[in-house]
Amino acid sequence: MKINYNGSTIEIKDNLTLHSFVLELQLESRTIAAAVNEQIVPKKNWEKFYLQEGMTVDIFNLVAGG
């Protein structure tokens, strides 16, 4: 199935959760945030949030500063 990830169309497995997607990308989940279709998905929901065909997923690195 195809989704839009950070501005590019990519192919992913069916029945993939947001959590599994982040793991497959080998991203450090402690330092990122994810939005699906322009809505932030809380990390506590990632394991239950299934990606679907055509969704737009944006992943952001969190940066601390002053």
PDB file of N, CA, C and O in Angstrom:
ATOM      1  N   MET A   1       0.848  -1.168   0.000  1.00  0.00           N
ATOM      2  CA  MET A   1       0.000   0.000   0.000  1.00  0.00           C
ATOM      3  C   MET A   1       0.892   1.229   0.000  1.00  0.00           C
ATOM      4  O   MET A   1       2.035   1.174   0.463  1.00  0.00           O
ATOM      5  N   LYS A   2       0.383   2.330  -0.503  1.00  0.00           N
ATOM      6  CA  LYS A   2       1.168   3.559  -0.609  1.00  0.00           C
ATOM      7  C   LYS A   2       0.672   4.603   0.383  1.00  0.00           C
ATOM      8  O   LYS A   2      -0.523   4.762   0.592  1.00  0.00           O
ATOM      9  N   ILE A   3       1.650   5.294   0.991  1.00  0.00           N
ATOM     10  CA  ILE A   3       1.359   6.443   1.843  1.00  0.00           C
ATOM     11  C   ILE A   3       2.297   7.575   1.442  1.00  0.00           C
ATOM     12  O   ILE A   3       3.285   7.354   0.735  1.00  0.00           O
ATOM     13  N   ASN A   4       1.991   8.758   1.898  1.00  0.00           N
ATOM     14  CA  ASN A   4       2.879   9.900   1.711  1.00  0.00           C
ATOM     15  C   ASN A   4       3.651  10.085   3.012  1.00  0.00           C
ATOM     16  O   ASN A   4       3.053  10.260   4.069  1.00  0.00           O
ATOM     17  N   TYR A   5       4.972  10.002   2.922  1.00  0.00           N
ATOM     18  CA  TYR A   5       5.823  10.130   4.109  1.00  0.00           C
ATOM     19  C   TYR A   5       6.797  11.280   3.911  1.00  0.00           C
ATOM     20  O   TYR A   5       7.628  11.246   3.000  1.00  0.00           O
ATOM     21  N   ASN A   6       6.660  12.300   4.746  1.00  0.00           N
ATOM     22  CA  ASN A   6       7.529  13.480   4.698  1.00  0.00           C
ATOM     23  C   ASN A   6       7.713  13.989   3.263  1.00  0.00           C
ATOM     24  O   ASN A   6       8.826  14.282   2.831  1.00  0.00           O
ATOM     25  N   GLY A   7       6.616  14.064   2.522  1.00  0.00           N
ATOM     26  CA  GLY A   7       6.646  14.650   1.190  1.00  0.00           C
ATOM     27  C   GLY A   7       6.906  13.694   0.044  1.00  0.00           C
ATOM     28  O   GLY A   7       6.892  14.114  -1.111  1.00  0.00           O
ATOM     29  N   SER A   8       7.148  12.422   0.331  1.00  0.00           N
ATOM     30  CA  SER A   8       7.396  11.433  -0.727  1.00  0.00           C
ATOM     31  C   SER A   8       6.379  10.295  -0.625  1.00  0.00           C
ATOM     32  O   SER A   8       5.977   9.922   0.469  1.00  0.00           O
ATOM     33  N   THR A   9       6.002   9.745  -1.768  1.00  0.00           N
ATOM     34  CA  THR A   9       5.119   8.588  -1.780  1.00  0.00           C
ATOM     35  C   THR A   9       5.987   7.340  -1.645  1.00  0.00           C
ATOM     36  O   THR A   9       6.954   7.174  -2.390  1.00  0.00           O
ATOM     37  N   ILE A  10       5.641   6.494  -0.663  1.00  0.00           N
ATOM     38  CA  ILE A  10       6.402   5.258  -0.444  1.00  0.00           C
ATOM     39  C   ILE A  10       5.445   4.080  -0.327  1.00  0.00           C
ATOM     40  O   ILE A  10       4.257   4.254  -0.049  1.00  0.00           O
ATOM     41  N   GLU A  11       5.979   2.900  -0.520  1.00  0.00           N
ATOM     42  CA  GLU A  11       5.224   1.654  -0.395  1.00  0.00           C
ATOM     43  C   GLU A  11       5.534   1.061   0.979  1.00  0.00           C
ATOM     44  O   GLU A  11       6.696   0.971   1.380  1.00  0.00           O
ATOM     45  N   ILE A  12       4.478   0.664   1.715  1.00  0.00           N
ATOM     46  CA  ILE A  12       4.655   0.010   3.012  1.00  0.00           C
ATOM     47  C   ILE A  12       3.804  -1.254   3.051  1.00  0.00           C
ATOM     48  O   ILE A  12       2.923  -1.450   2.216  1.00  0.00           O
ATOM     49  N   LYS A  13       4.058  -2.097   4.050  1.00  0.00           N
ATOM     50  CA  LYS A  13       3.267  -3.312   4.244  1.00  0.00           C
ATOM     51  C   LYS A  13       1.844  -2.957   4.684  1.00  0.00           C
ATOM     52  O   LYS A  13       1.636  -1.941   5.334  1.00  0.00           O
ATOM     53  N   ASP A  14       0.905  -3.820   4.357  1.00  0.00           N
ATOM     54  CA  ASP A  14      -0.464  -3.676   4.861  1.00  0.00           C
ATOM     55  C   ASP A  14      -0.477  -3.955   6.358  1.00  0.00           C
ATOM     56  O   ASP A  14       0.397  -4.657   6.876  1.00  0.00           O
ATOM     57  N   ASN A  15      -1.482  -3.450   7.051  1.00  0.00           N
ATOM     58  CA  ASN A  15      -1.684  -3.680   8.486  1.00  0.00           C
ATOM     59  C   ASN A  15      -0.479  -3.254   9.331  1.00  0.00           C
ATOM     60  O   ASN A  15      -0.104  -3.935  10.282  1.00  0.00           O
ATOM     61  N   LEU A  16       0.115  -2.136   8.985  1.00  0.00           N
ATOM     62  CA  LEU A  16       1.275  -1.620   9.708  1.00  0.00           C
ATOM     63  C   LEU A  16       0.825  -0.526  10.658  1.00  0.00           C
ATOM     64  O   LEU A  16       0.115   0.400  10.262  1.00  0.00           O
ATOM     65  N   THR A  17       1.227  -0.644  11.926  1.00  0.00           N
ATOM     66  CA  THR A  17       0.904   0.417  12.878  1.00  0.00           C
ATOM     67  C   THR A  17       1.930   1.544  12.746  1.00  0.00           C
ATOM     68  O   THR A  17       3.025   1.341  12.209  1.00  0.00           O
ATOM     69  N   LEU A  18       1.576   2.687  13.269  1.00  0.00           N
ATOM     70  CA  LEU A  18       2.509   3.814  13.276  1.00  0.00           C
ATOM     71  C   LEU A  18       3.769   3.441  14.062  1.00  0.00           C
ATOM     72  O   LEU A  18       4.885   3.758  13.648  1.00  0.00           O
ATOM     73  N   HIS A  19       3.604   2.728  15.157  1.00  0.00           N
ATOM     74  CA  HIS A  19       4.739   2.274  15.965  1.00  0.00           C
ATOM     75  C   HIS A  19       5.673   1.382  15.138  1.00  0.00           C
ATOM     76  O   HIS A  19       6.890   1.579  15.129  1.00  0.00           O
ATOM     77  N   SER A  20       5.122   0.416  14.434  1.00  0.00           N
ATOM     78  CA  SER A  20       5.921  -0.487  13.605  1.00  0.00           C
ATOM     79  C   SER A  20       6.610   0.268  12.472  1.00  0.00           C
ATOM     80  O   SER A  20       7.754  -0.025  12.117  1.00  0.00           O
ATOM     81  N   PHE A  21       5.921   1.244  11.913  1.00  0.00           N
ATOM     82  CA  PHE A  21       6.501   2.071  10.852  1.00  0.00           C
ATOM     83  C   PHE A  21       7.727   2.816  11.363  1.00  0.00           C
ATOM     84  O   PHE A  21       8.772   2.814  10.720  1.00  0.00           O
ATOM     85  N   VAL A  22       7.617   3.412  12.534  1.00  0.00           N
ATOM     86  CA  VAL A  22       8.751   4.125  13.129  1.00  0.00           C
ATOM     87  C   VAL A  22       9.912   3.162  13.392  1.00  0.00           C
ATOM     88  O   VAL A  22      11.069   3.489  13.122  1.00  0.00           O
ATOM     89  N   LEU A  23       9.602   1.958  13.879  1.00  0.00           N
ATOM     90  CA  LEU A  23      10.648   0.958  14.104  1.00  0.00           C
ATOM     91  C   LEU A  23      11.337   0.571  12.801  1.00  0.00           C
ATOM     92  O   LEU A  23      12.568   0.436  12.757  1.00  0.00           O
ATOM     93  N   GLU A  24      10.561   0.375  11.740  1.00  0.00           N
ATOM     94  CA  GLU A  24      11.138   0.006  10.450  1.00  0.00           C
ATOM     95  C   GLU A  24      12.056   1.097   9.910  1.00  0.00           C
ATOM     96  O   GLU A  24      13.036   0.808   9.227  1.00  0.00           O
ATOM     97  N   LEU A  25      11.739   2.342  10.213  1.00  0.00           N
ATOM     98  CA  LEU A  25      12.582   3.459   9.783  1.00  0.00           C
ATOM     99  C   LEU A  25      13.821   3.613  10.661  1.00  0.00           C
ATOM    100  O   LEU A  25      14.685   4.430  10.371  1.00  0.00           O
ATOM    101  N   GLN A  26      13.873   2.845  11.746  1.00  0.00           N
ATOM    102  CA  GLN A  26      14.971   2.878  12.713  1.00  0.00           C
ATOM    103  C   GLN A  26      15.155   4.280  13.307  1.00  0.00           C
ATOM    104  O   GLN A  26      16.271   4.775  13.455  1.00  0.00           O
ATOM    105  N   LEU A  27      14.016   4.886  13.651  1.00  0.00           N
ATOM    106  CA  LEU A  27      14.034   6.202  14.288  1.00  0.00           C
ATOM    107  C   LEU A  27      13.955   6.046  15.796  1.00  0.00           C
ATOM    108  O   LEU A  27      13.334   5.107  16.293  1.00  0.00           O
ATOM    109  N   GLU A  28      14.551   6.957  16.509  1.00  0.00           N
ATOM    110  CA  GLU A  28      14.516   6.963  17.966  1.00  0.00           C
ATOM    111  C   GLU A  28      13.202   7.611  18.391  1.00  0.00           C
ATOM    112  O   GLU A  28      13.030   8.824  18.277  1.00  0.00           O
ATOM    113  N   SER A  29      12.262   6.802  18.868  1.00  0.00           N
ATOM    114  CA  SER A  29      10.917   7.307  19.158  1.00  0.00           C
ATOM    115  C   SER A  29      10.882   8.340  20.287  1.00  0.00           C
ATOM    116  O   SER A  29       9.943   9.118  20.377  1.00  0.00           O
ATOM    117  N   ARG A  30      11.905   8.371  21.133  1.00  0.00           N
ATOM    118  CA  ARG A  30      11.913   9.351  22.238  1.00  0.00           C
ATOM    119  C   ARG A  30      12.079  10.784  21.730  1.00  0.00           C
ATOM    120  O   ARG A  30      11.698  11.722  22.415  1.00  0.00           O
ATOM    121  N   THR A  31      12.648  10.948  20.540  1.00  0.00           N
ATOM    122  CA  THR A  31      12.981  12.294  20.076  1.00  0.00           C
ATOM    123  C   THR A  31      12.171  12.741  18.870  1.00  0.00           C
ATOM    124  O   THR A  31      12.558  13.689  18.189  1.00  0.00           O
ATOM    125  N   ILE A  32      11.049  12.062  18.591  1.00  0.00           N
ATOM    126  CA  ILE A  32      10.247  12.438  17.430  1.00  0.00           C
ATOM    127  C   ILE A  32       8.773  12.607  17.799  1.00  0.00           C
ATOM    128  O   ILE A  32       8.320  12.130  18.836  1.00  0.00           O
ATOM    129  N   ALA A  33       8.074  13.276  16.917  1.00  0.00           N
ATOM    130  CA  ALA A  33       6.615  13.393  16.995  1.00  0.00           C
ATOM    131  C   ALA A  33       6.080  12.996  15.623  1.00  0.00           C
ATOM    132  O   ALA A  33       6.780  13.119  14.612  1.00  0.00           O
ATOM    133  N   ALA A  34       4.858  12.516  15.584  1.00  0.00           N
ATOM    134  CA  ALA A  34       4.268  12.085  14.316  1.00  0.00           C
ATOM    135  C   ALA A  34       2.892  12.717  14.128  1.00  0.00           C
ATOM    136  O   ALA A  34       2.100  12.791  15.063  1.00  0.00           O
ATOM    137  N   ALA A  35       2.656  13.158  12.897  1.00  0.00           N
ATOM    138  CA  ALA A  35       1.340  13.669  12.513  1.00  0.00           C
ATOM    139  C   ALA A  35       0.851  12.835  11.337  1.00  0.00           C
ATOM    140  O   ALA A  35       1.618  12.505  10.430  1.00  0.00           O
ATOM    141  N   VAL A  36      -0.412  12.465  11.375  1.00  0.00           N
ATOM    142  CA  VAL A  36      -1.039  11.734  10.279  1.00  0.00           C
ATOM    143  C   VAL A  36      -2.197  12.585   9.782  1.00  0.00           C
ATOM    144  O   VAL A  36      -3.062  12.994  10.572  1.00  0.00           O
ATOM    145  N   ASN A  37      -2.164  12.864   8.490  1.00  0.00           N
ATOM    146  CA  ASN A  37      -3.176  13.745   7.884  1.00  0.00           C
ATOM    147  C   ASN A  37      -3.298  15.056   8.658  1.00  0.00           C
ATOM    148  O   ASN A  37      -4.393  15.527   8.957  1.00  0.00           O
ATOM    149  N   GLU A  38      -2.140  15.604   9.027  1.00  0.00           N
ATOM    150  CA  GLU A  38      -2.008  16.902   9.694  1.00  0.00           C
ATOM    151  C   GLU A  38      -2.543  16.927  11.125  1.00  0.00           C
ATOM    152  O   GLU A  38      -2.797  17.993  11.676  1.00  0.00           O
ATOM    153  N   GLN A  39      -2.714  15.756  11.740  1.00  0.00           N
ATOM    154  CA  GLN A  39      -3.152  15.667  13.135  1.00  0.00           C
ATOM    155  C   GLN A  39      -2.080  14.916  13.925  1.00  0.00           C
ATOM    156  O   GLN A  39      -1.710  13.803  13.560  1.00  0.00           O
ATOM    157  N   ILE A  40      -1.600  15.519  15.021  1.00  0.00           N
ATOM    158  CA  ILE A  40      -0.613  14.856  15.864  1.00  0.00           C
ATOM    159  C   ILE A  40      -1.229  13.593  16.461  1.00  0.00           C
ATOM    160  O   ILE A  40      -2.358  13.620  16.955  1.00  0.00           O
ATOM    161  N   VAL A  41      -0.478  12.500  16.412  1.00  0.00           N
ATOM    162  CA  VAL A  41      -0.915  11.241  17.024  1.00  0.00           C
ATOM    163  C   VAL A  41      -0.083  11.057  18.294  1.00  0.00           C
ATOM    164  O   VAL A  41       1.141  10.949  18.211  1.00  0.00           O
ATOM    165  N   PRO A  42      -0.708  11.060  19.468  1.00  0.00           N
ATOM    166  CA  PRO A  42       0.044  10.872  20.715  1.00  0.00           C
ATOM    167  C   PRO A  42       0.788   9.528  20.709  1.00  0.00           C
ATOM    168  O   PRO A  42       0.264   8.519  20.220  1.00  0.00           O
ATOM    169  N   LYS A  43       1.995   9.529  21.254  1.00  0.00           N
ATOM    170  CA  LYS A  43       2.813   8.310  21.274  1.00  0.00           C
ATOM    171  C   LYS A  43       2.099   7.147  21.931  1.00  0.00           C
ATOM    172  O   LYS A  43       2.271   6.001  21.524  1.00  0.00           O
ATOM    173  N   LYS A  44       1.270   7.417  22.925  1.00  0.00           N
ATOM    174  CA  LYS A  44       0.563   6.327  23.607  1.00  0.00           C
ATOM    175  C   LYS A  44      -0.393   5.600  22.666  1.00  0.00           C
ATOM    176  O   LYS A  44      -0.803   4.479  22.938  1.00  0.00           O
ATOM    177  N   ASN A  45      -0.724   6.209  21.516  1.00  0.00           N
ATOM    178  CA  ASN A  45      -1.650   5.602  20.555  1.00  0.00           C
ATOM    179  C   ASN A  45      -0.949   4.950  19.360  1.00  0.00           C
ATOM    180  O   ASN A  45      -1.608   4.334  18.524  1.00  0.00           O
ATOM    181  N   TRP A  46       0.354   5.079  19.249  1.00  0.00           N
ATOM    182  CA  TRP A  46       1.072   4.594  18.072  1.00  0.00           C
ATOM    183  C   TRP A  46       0.887   3.098  17.845  1.00  0.00           C
ATOM    184  O   TRP A  46       0.798   2.654  16.712  1.00  0.00           O
ATOM    185  N   GLU A  47       0.867   2.303  18.913  1.00  0.00           N
ATOM    186  CA  GLU A  47       0.764   0.849  18.750  1.00  0.00           C
ATOM    187  C   GLU A  47      -0.615   0.404  18.271  1.00  0.00           C
ATOM    188  O   GLU A  47      -0.767  -0.695  17.743  1.00  0.00           O
ATOM    189  N   LYS A  48      -1.622   1.258  18.446  1.00  0.00           N
ATOM    190  CA  LYS A  48      -2.987   0.923  18.037  1.00  0.00           C
ATOM    191  C   LYS A  48      -3.409   1.648  16.762  1.00  0.00           C
ATOM    192  O   LYS A  48      -4.497   1.410  16.249  1.00  0.00           O
ATOM    193  N   PHE A  49      -2.565   2.545  16.262  1.00  0.00           N
ATOM    194  CA  PHE A  49      -2.917   3.378  15.110  1.00  0.00           C
ATOM    195  C   PHE A  49      -2.414   2.714  13.827  1.00  0.00           C
ATOM    196  O   PHE A  49      -1.216   2.682  13.564  1.00  0.00           O
ATOM    197  N   TYR A  50      -3.344   2.181  13.038  1.00  0.00           N
ATOM    198  CA  TYR A  50      -2.991   1.494  11.792  1.00  0.00           C
ATOM    199  C   TYR A  50      -2.986   2.478  10.629  1.00  0.00           C
ATOM    200  O   TYR A  50      -3.926   3.254  10.456  1.00  0.00           O
ATOM    201  N   LEU A  51      -1.906   2.428   9.857  1.00  0.00           N
ATOM    202  CA  LEU A  51      -1.799   3.275   8.678  1.00  0.00           C
ATOM    203  C   LEU A  51      -2.659   2.689   7.566  1.00  0.00           C
ATOM    204  O   LEU A  51      -2.809   1.471   7.455  1.00  0.00           O
ATOM    205  N   GLN A  52      -3.220   3.584   6.750  1.00  0.00           N
ATOM    206  CA  GLN A  52      -4.091   3.173   5.659  1.00  0.00           C
ATOM    207  C   GLN A  52      -3.636   3.822   4.363  1.00  0.00           C
ATOM    208  O   GLN A  52      -2.973   4.863   4.368  1.00  0.00           O
ATOM    209  N   GLU A  53      -4.017   3.184   3.261  1.00  0.00           N
ATOM    210  CA  GLU A  53      -3.679   3.665   1.919  1.00  0.00           C
ATOM    211  C   GLU A  53      -3.975   5.161   1.783  1.00  0.00           C
ATOM    212  O   GLU A  53      -5.039   5.642   2.179  1.00  0.00           O
ATOM    213  N   GLY A  54      -2.990   5.902   1.260  1.00  0.00           N
ATOM    214  CA  GLY A  54      -3.172   7.313   0.957  1.00  0.00           C
ATOM    215  C   GLY A  54      -2.969   8.273   2.116  1.00  0.00           C
ATOM    216  O   GLY A  54      -3.030   9.487   1.920  1.00  0.00           O
ATOM    217  N   MET A  55      -2.728   7.764   3.315  1.00  0.00           N
ATOM    218  CA  MET A  55      -2.497   8.656   4.453  1.00  0.00           C
ATOM    219  C   MET A  55      -1.211   9.446   4.260  1.00  0.00           C
ATOM    220  O   MET A  55      -0.279   8.999   3.584  1.00  0.00           O
ATOM    221  N   THR A  56      -1.188  10.618   4.862  1.00  0.00           N
ATOM    222  CA  THR A  56       0.019  11.448   4.873  1.00  0.00           C
ATOM    223  C   THR A  56       0.611  11.396   6.255  1.00  0.00           C
ATOM    224  O   THR A  56      -0.048  11.749   7.246  1.00  0.00           O
ATOM    225  N   VAL A  57       1.865  10.919   6.338  1.00  0.00           N
ATOM    226  CA  VAL A  57       2.564  10.781   7.618  1.00  0.00           C
ATOM    227  C   VAL A  57       3.760  11.724   7.613  1.00  0.00           C
ATOM    228  O   VAL A  57       4.589  11.681   6.693  1.00  0.00           O
ATOM    229  N   ASP A  58       3.817  12.595   8.609  1.00  0.00           N
ATOM    230  CA  ASP A  58       4.955  13.493   8.778  1.00  0.00           C
ATOM    231  C   ASP A  58       5.575  13.202  10.125  1.00  0.00           C
ATOM    232  O   ASP A  58       4.874  13.140  11.142  1.00  0.00           O
ATOM    233  N   ILE A  59       6.886  12.995  10.131  1.00  0.00           N
ATOM    234  CA  ILE A  59       7.616  12.736  11.364  1.00  0.00           C
ATOM    235  C   ILE A  59       8.609  13.860  11.579  1.00  0.00           C
ATOM    236  O   ILE A  59       9.352  14.238  10.663  1.00  0.00           O
ATOM    237  N   PHE A  60       8.598  14.391  12.790  1.00  0.00           N
ATOM    238  CA  PHE A  60       9.409  15.559  13.135  1.00  0.00           C
ATOM    239  C   PHE A  60      10.374  15.207  14.259  1.00  0.00           C
ATOM    240  O   PHE A  60      10.006  14.514  15.199  1.00  0.00           O
ATOM    241  N   ASN A  61      11.596  15.712  14.146  1.00  0.00           N
ATOM    242  CA  ASN A  61      12.550  15.609  15.256  1.00  0.00           C
ATOM    243  C   ASN A  61      12.252  16.712  16.243  1.00  0.00           C
ATOM    244  O   ASN A  61      12.058  17.868  15.854  1.00  0.00           O
ATOM    245  N   LEU A  62      12.205  16.354  17.519  1.00  0.00           N
ATOM    246  CA  LEU A  62      11.982  17.347  18.558  1.00  0.00           C
ATOM    247  C   LEU A  62      13.312  17.991  18.904  1.00  0.00           C
ATOM    248  O   LEU A  62      14.319  17.295  19.080  1.00  0.00           O
ATOM    249  N   VAL A  63      13.310  19.301  19.006  1.00  0.00           N
ATOM    250  CA  VAL A  63      14.529  20.043  19.293  1.00  0.00           C
ATOM    251  C   VAL A  63      14.274  20.935  20.503  1.00  0.00           C
ATOM    252  O   VAL A  63      13.286  21.669  20.530  1.00  0.00           O
ATOM    253  N   ALA A  64      15.163  20.844  21.482  1.00  0.00           N
ATOM    254  CA  ALA A  64      15.049  21.706  22.661  1.00  0.00           C
ATOM    255  C   ALA A  64      15.976  22.902  22.485  1.00  0.00           C
ATOM    256  O   ALA A  64      17.009  22.811  21.846  1.00  0.00           O
ATOM    257  N   GLY A  65      15.569  23.974  23.028  1.00  0.00           N
ATOM    258  CA  GLY A  65      16.409  25.160  22.918  1.00  0.00           C
ATOM    259  C   GLY A  65      15.775  26.351  23.604  1.00  0.00           C
ATOM    260  O   GLY A  65      14.681  26.258  24.137  1.00  0.00           O
ATOM    261  N   GLY A  66      16.444  27.412  23.551  1.00  0.00           N
ATOM    262  CA  GLY A  66      15.933  28.590  24.235  1.00  0.00           C
ATOM    263  C   GLY A  66      15.950  29.814  23.427  1.00  0.00           C
ATOM    264  O   GLY A  66      16.073  29.932  22.283  1.00  0.00           O
TER     265      GLY A  66
END
